[in-house]
Every structure is written in structure tokens, then in C-alpha cells.
């Protein structure tokens, strides 16, 4: 039996998704909760890592419970044990061929900017990056260069081995945020390289603040080199919103 | 010289507004910051207290700086010292007759409910009360009874001496919140008794969850007794949004 979970978390106090010794990670906390319910160690597989401080509204993970625990109401059982900084939004039995990471066909992230330079509402301080004013029109012109299947090596930080640095960006949008001072950049792709969204955001913010013209984005993509690119945007503005799978195994 | 400040804070980690010995309060932190800038103790006067865990987007306070500090850019100076959980949204020189508490003519609070019973986004856990589903129509019928100048003794918790338990409620509204699962109750009055909004919200939630009919609100007001009334709603859903003053001294 395989269970698919949809998870939301406030990443502020966690050292990211991935299990680490002596560190408070989301995967670690999830596995502790599952071990408590199942009375045995259970491995949980996420759709991918999220960085320390990065949030999720729709992370997806799967695990295989022991057969004597097959009728547990997983959402209720897990939410009663987990800290309130992690919530199970949905839990259901899924196809045995489903794999949270390998079956994934797209991911959507949001990145939220706070555009007011003089103050930042404390209620939002863990969820936005305060860039001050940005020129949306310039950022929109720059973002056009991102679409399609391309080599995004200039936007990959080191530390994870990958077969290819090509990814396909399906779509993006600039949307209003929760408060009028917010601007949300949403981006959907078949997958993302290490800190790719934060690196794209770093470049977009430099363009929005007129440090570089919109064509800087095209130049950066052609460069295929992280060196000399804009700095990585802070983790706290980033949120994994949605992970999608093909209908037949979902 | 008198300075008027508009403040926003995340009340989660504070023991409310009011100065207390050995306690982390917003007034206490503000006075520490002012003492640092002015090199002498400075008293700050808020428009009123907020409870431990209650938030603000538009709390107002005033203080009188020493004459040799008259040209300080207060917003910048304070925000550079204050923790990011408190922000100065606006600072300006005001009339010497202005008093944050005594000149106040109206206050507006919001109270946010989270109406989804099965999960609560962790990002919102410090800012909403998870009531589960409520019937908005019943709550709207009940809230009509609140309007006008009335004796709100049934909604006052003990602990603060007052001359009168009469207050005038000018208006209220039920609005969409930041997420689709949220319902925001806004209420504006010439002033509020101790924990009055939280006590009104407790009654409205009982009505929305069909524990009592809408007329319960009228019955409660007539009762003029806190005993047997609905429980006080949690502090974390409450936010002081706006404090208003007469134009001629503001």
C-alpha cells in the first residue's frame, strides 16, 4: 500500500525538507510522526527538497505503511502528532507505481516580493523579500526569455549532482499578493535545478530595480555560468505551491 | 514637540502592549528603543492596550522627544533598532494637544476565522482562529444587534476599571480574508471594553456553528452579565487595524 500526502509548512524554523542528523527538518519530523503511528521506522519520499526557510502549500510526499496500519485515517492521525508548523492538507491511497519524486511532471513555485521600501508588515516578515519598488514592466519583459526548454546552468547553485541542466519552463505570471505591497512571481516547470527559482528571482529583482536591462536575462541564460550572475534571492520569499503527476498513476 | 507613530506588530511573541516588569511587551520594547535614541527615558502612550498574542497593523502611539532630538528621522531611526516583529509604519510631528488615547474617536479591529475544519495553513496559524465551518448568514443576522450605543457589559472581561460599560458601535462587516478559507469580521466603535471584540467573536462563532440562534446576541446584550456568555475567542485572530482622531489635532 502507498499513501500520497499533500503537505503545507512554514519553513521558518526548519533546516529544509531533507533529513539531516541532529537537525530539525521536515522530512525528519514527518518520519518521526510516522514511526510513532506505525511502531516501526518508515521512509517518506518528497517530490524534492526545499531549502531552509522555504515554505510549502502543496509539497507532495509518499510512504508505504505496514499492512497492519492500512486503515489509519492518515490526515487526522498525522495532524494530531505533527507540530502546527507542518500540516497534512490531503492524504489518500495511491497507485503503487506512484513516486512523489520520479512521477512528478510539473512543479509550481511562488516567490513574493515586498515592494514598499520604508516598512514591512511584521506579520509577513518570514514570507516575503523586501526589495523596495520594482518596475513590473521591465521584469515582465525579462521573464519572457525564460519560457521553453533551455539550459539553465547560470541559475544552478552547486551541491547536487544532476544529469542535465536543461529544464522546460511551461509558464510564469506576476500576480497581486496578500497585501497591496506584495508582488508574486509564479513559475511552473518540469523541474527546477538547485535554488533555480531563487536565482531567477535574484536576476528579475536586479532588472526590476534597474541595475540591468531586461535583456540581461537572455544574456545570463546564454552565459551558462553561475559566476557573475545576480545574487540568490532569500529563501523566505519562496513557496512550493503545487506538484503535479500524470492522471493514470496519481 | 510631540511625535505620532503608527505601528504594526506581530503580537505572537509579546505579552501584549502594556509595560510590565520582566516581560516582553510592545510598549516596553518601544521605550527601550526611544531611550537608546534620546539618551534618556521616554514614556510612550498607546491608543490602548492590546492583549498578549493580539496583532496590530495600525496601532497609534505618541511621545515627546527632548528638544535636542527634534530633527531625528523617527521612522528610520526606530526601525533600525526595533526587532522586525515591530515596525513603524508612519511617524510625524503632531499637535501638542494630540493624545493617542484620549483624543481617539474610533478604533477598527479585524478578527479572522479559519473555516476549514481539516487543516490550517501553518503560515496562518498565529493569525486566525480555526472554528471550522460557520454559517455566515446566521452571523450576519446576529451582528445587526450590535449596532448603536449600548451597554456591552456582557462582553467585558474583568480587570480594568471603567466609568461606563456603554460603547457605540458604528459599523461592522464580514469580508473575505487573505486565503479562501478565511472569513474576516471587522468592527468599528468609539472604543472597546476589555476583550470586548474577542467576547463578541466568541458569541458570533457559537451562532455561526449553530449552538445558539441569532437572537442569542440580543439576549446577551440585554443580560448585562458576562457569566453564562460564550467563551472569549483566542487573542491570535485579533488585529488592531485603525485608530482615528479628529482632524484639527491629528
Tab-separated table of C-alpha atoms in Angstrom, chain B residues 46-161:
chain	number	residue	atom	x	y	z
B	46	UNK	CA	-0.566	53.983	23.111
B	47	UNK	CA	-4.177	54.396	21.953
B	48	UNK	CA	-4.947	51.480	24.269
B	49	UNK	CA	-3.686	48.061	25.261
B	50	UNK	CA	-3.662	45.030	23.046
B	51	UNK	CA	-3.710	41.539	24.576
B	52	UNK	CA	-0.863	39.071	24.600
B	53	UNK	CA	-0.851	37.438	21.138
B	54	UNK	CA	-3.006	40.138	19.515
B	55	UNK	CA	-1.627	41.884	16.432
B	56	UNK	CA	-1.698	45.399	15.003
B	57	UNK	CA	-1.442	46.946	11.566
B	58	UNK	CA	-2.409	50.431	12.743
B	59	UNK	CA	-1.796	50.933	16.468
B	60	UNK	CA	-1.162	54.607	17.261
B	61	UNK	CA	1.129	55.985	19.965
B	62	UNK	CA	2.731	59.300	20.862
B	63	UNK	CA	5.790	60.525	22.738
B	64	UNK	CA	7.567	63.812	23.426
B	65	UNK	CA	11.241	63.748	22.392
B	66	UNK	CA	13.774	66.019	24.109
B	67	UNK	CA	14.343	69.272	22.196
B	68	UNK	CA	17.903	68.302	21.173
B	69	UNK	CA	16.467	65.302	19.271
B	70	UNK	CA	13.870	67.249	17.318
B	71	UNK	CA	15.283	66.566	13.848
B	72	UNK	CA	15.581	62.766	14.078
B	73	UNK	CA	14.018	60.817	11.142
B	74	UNK	CA	11.920	58.767	13.580
B	75	UNK	CA	10.684	56.034	11.268
B	76	UNK	CA	14.161	55.173	10.023
B	77	UNK	CA	15.826	55.579	13.405
B	78	UNK	CA	13.314	53.398	15.255
B	79	UNK	CA	13.073	50.707	12.560
B	80	UNK	CA	16.853	50.348	12.590
B	81	UNK	CA	16.754	49.483	16.324
B	82	UNK	CA	13.417	47.681	16.773
B	83	UNK	CA	13.056	43.913	16.278
B	84	UNK	CA	11.425	43.065	12.898
B	85	UNK	CA	8.307	41.939	14.814
B	86	UNK	CA	7.520	45.653	15.407
B	87	UNK	CA	7.594	48.222	12.602
B	88	UNK	CA	6.973	51.952	12.478
B	89	UNK	CA	4.621	52.415	9.513
B	90	UNK	CA	4.445	56.186	9.814
B	91	UNK	CA	5.951	58.860	12.072
B	92	UNK	CA	5.193	62.550	12.104
B	93	UNK	CA	5.196	65.663	14.244
B	94	UNK	CA	1.714	66.300	15.613
B	95	UNK	CA	-0.242	68.881	17.576
B	96	UNK	CA	0.829	69.233	21.229
B	97	UNK	CA	-2.804	68.648	22.200
B	98	UNK	CA	-2.867	65.300	20.458
B	99	UNK	CA	-3.091	62.322	22.828
B	100	UNK	CA	-3.015	58.786	21.382
B	101	UNK	CA	-5.506	57.531	23.977
B	102	UNK	CA	-7.662	60.491	24.992
B	103	UNK	CA	-8.055	62.100	21.550
B	104	UNK	CA	-9.110	58.863	19.867
B	105	UNK	CA	-12.579	58.955	18.265
B	106	UNK	CA	-12.750	55.453	16.778
B	107	UNK	CA	-10.981	52.127	16.577
B	108	UNK	CA	-11.337	49.395	13.999
B	109	UNK	CA	-10.432	45.797	14.760
B	110	UNK	CA	-10.448	42.760	12.496
B	111	UNK	CA	-10.972	39.221	13.700
B	112	UNK	CA	-10.078	36.399	11.303
B	113	UNK	CA	-11.695	32.960	11.344
B	114	UNK	CA	-10.272	29.913	9.574
B	115	UNK	CA	-13.326	27.985	8.399
B	116	UNK	CA	-11.719	24.808	7.051
B	117	UNK	CA	-12.030	22.112	9.745
B	118	UNK	CA	-9.453	19.584	8.465
B	119	UNK	CA	-6.324	21.711	8.191
B	120	UNK	CA	-4.927	25.157	8.859
B	121	UNK	CA	-2.116	26.531	6.695
B	122	UNK	CA	0.888	26.768	9.071
B	123	UNK	CA	1.682	30.176	7.560
B	124	UNK	CA	-1.557	31.470	9.127
B	125	UNK	CA	-1.550	29.662	12.480
B	126	UNK	CA	-0.651	32.725	14.564
B	127	UNK	CA	-3.207	34.999	12.841
B	128	UNK	CA	-6.510	33.123	12.737
B	129	UNK	CA	-8.889	31.145	14.927
B	130	UNK	CA	-9.792	27.777	13.408
B	131	UNK	CA	-13.525	27.487	14.078
B	132	UNK	CA	-14.329	25.129	11.220
B	133	UNK	CA	-17.391	25.873	9.089
B	134	UNK	CA	-19.691	28.697	10.156
B	135	UNK	CA	-22.992	29.911	8.719
B	136	UNK	CA	-22.284	33.460	7.550
B	137	UNK	CA	-25.981	34.291	7.140
B	138	UNK	CA	-26.736	33.486	10.807
B	139	UNK	CA	-23.728	35.521	11.962
B	140	UNK	CA	-24.856	38.484	9.858
B	141	UNK	CA	-28.330	38.343	11.418
B	142	UNK	CA	-26.773	38.267	14.907
B	143	UNK	CA	-24.323	41.102	14.271
B	144	UNK	CA	-27.173	43.519	13.431
B	145	UNK	CA	-27.985	43.628	17.149
B	146	UNK	CA	-24.552	45.109	17.904
B	147	UNK	CA	-25.014	48.472	16.175
B	148	UNK	CA	-25.512	51.742	18.065
B	149	UNK	CA	-24.807	52.999	21.560
B	150	UNK	CA	-25.486	50.215	24.039
B	151	UNK	CA	-24.358	48.741	27.347
B	152	UNK	CA	-21.880	45.994	26.415
B	153	UNK	CA	-21.275	44.741	29.956
B	154	UNK	CA	-21.900	41.131	28.846
B	155	UNK	CA	-18.809	41.414	26.629
B	156	UNK	CA	-16.380	42.896	29.173
B	157	UNK	CA	-13.848	40.769	30.986
B	158	UNK	CA	-12.822	41.853	34.480
B	159	UNK	CA	-9.565	43.540	35.375
B	160	UNK	CA	-9.807	47.155	34.214
B	161	UNK	CA	-11.834	49.859	35.987
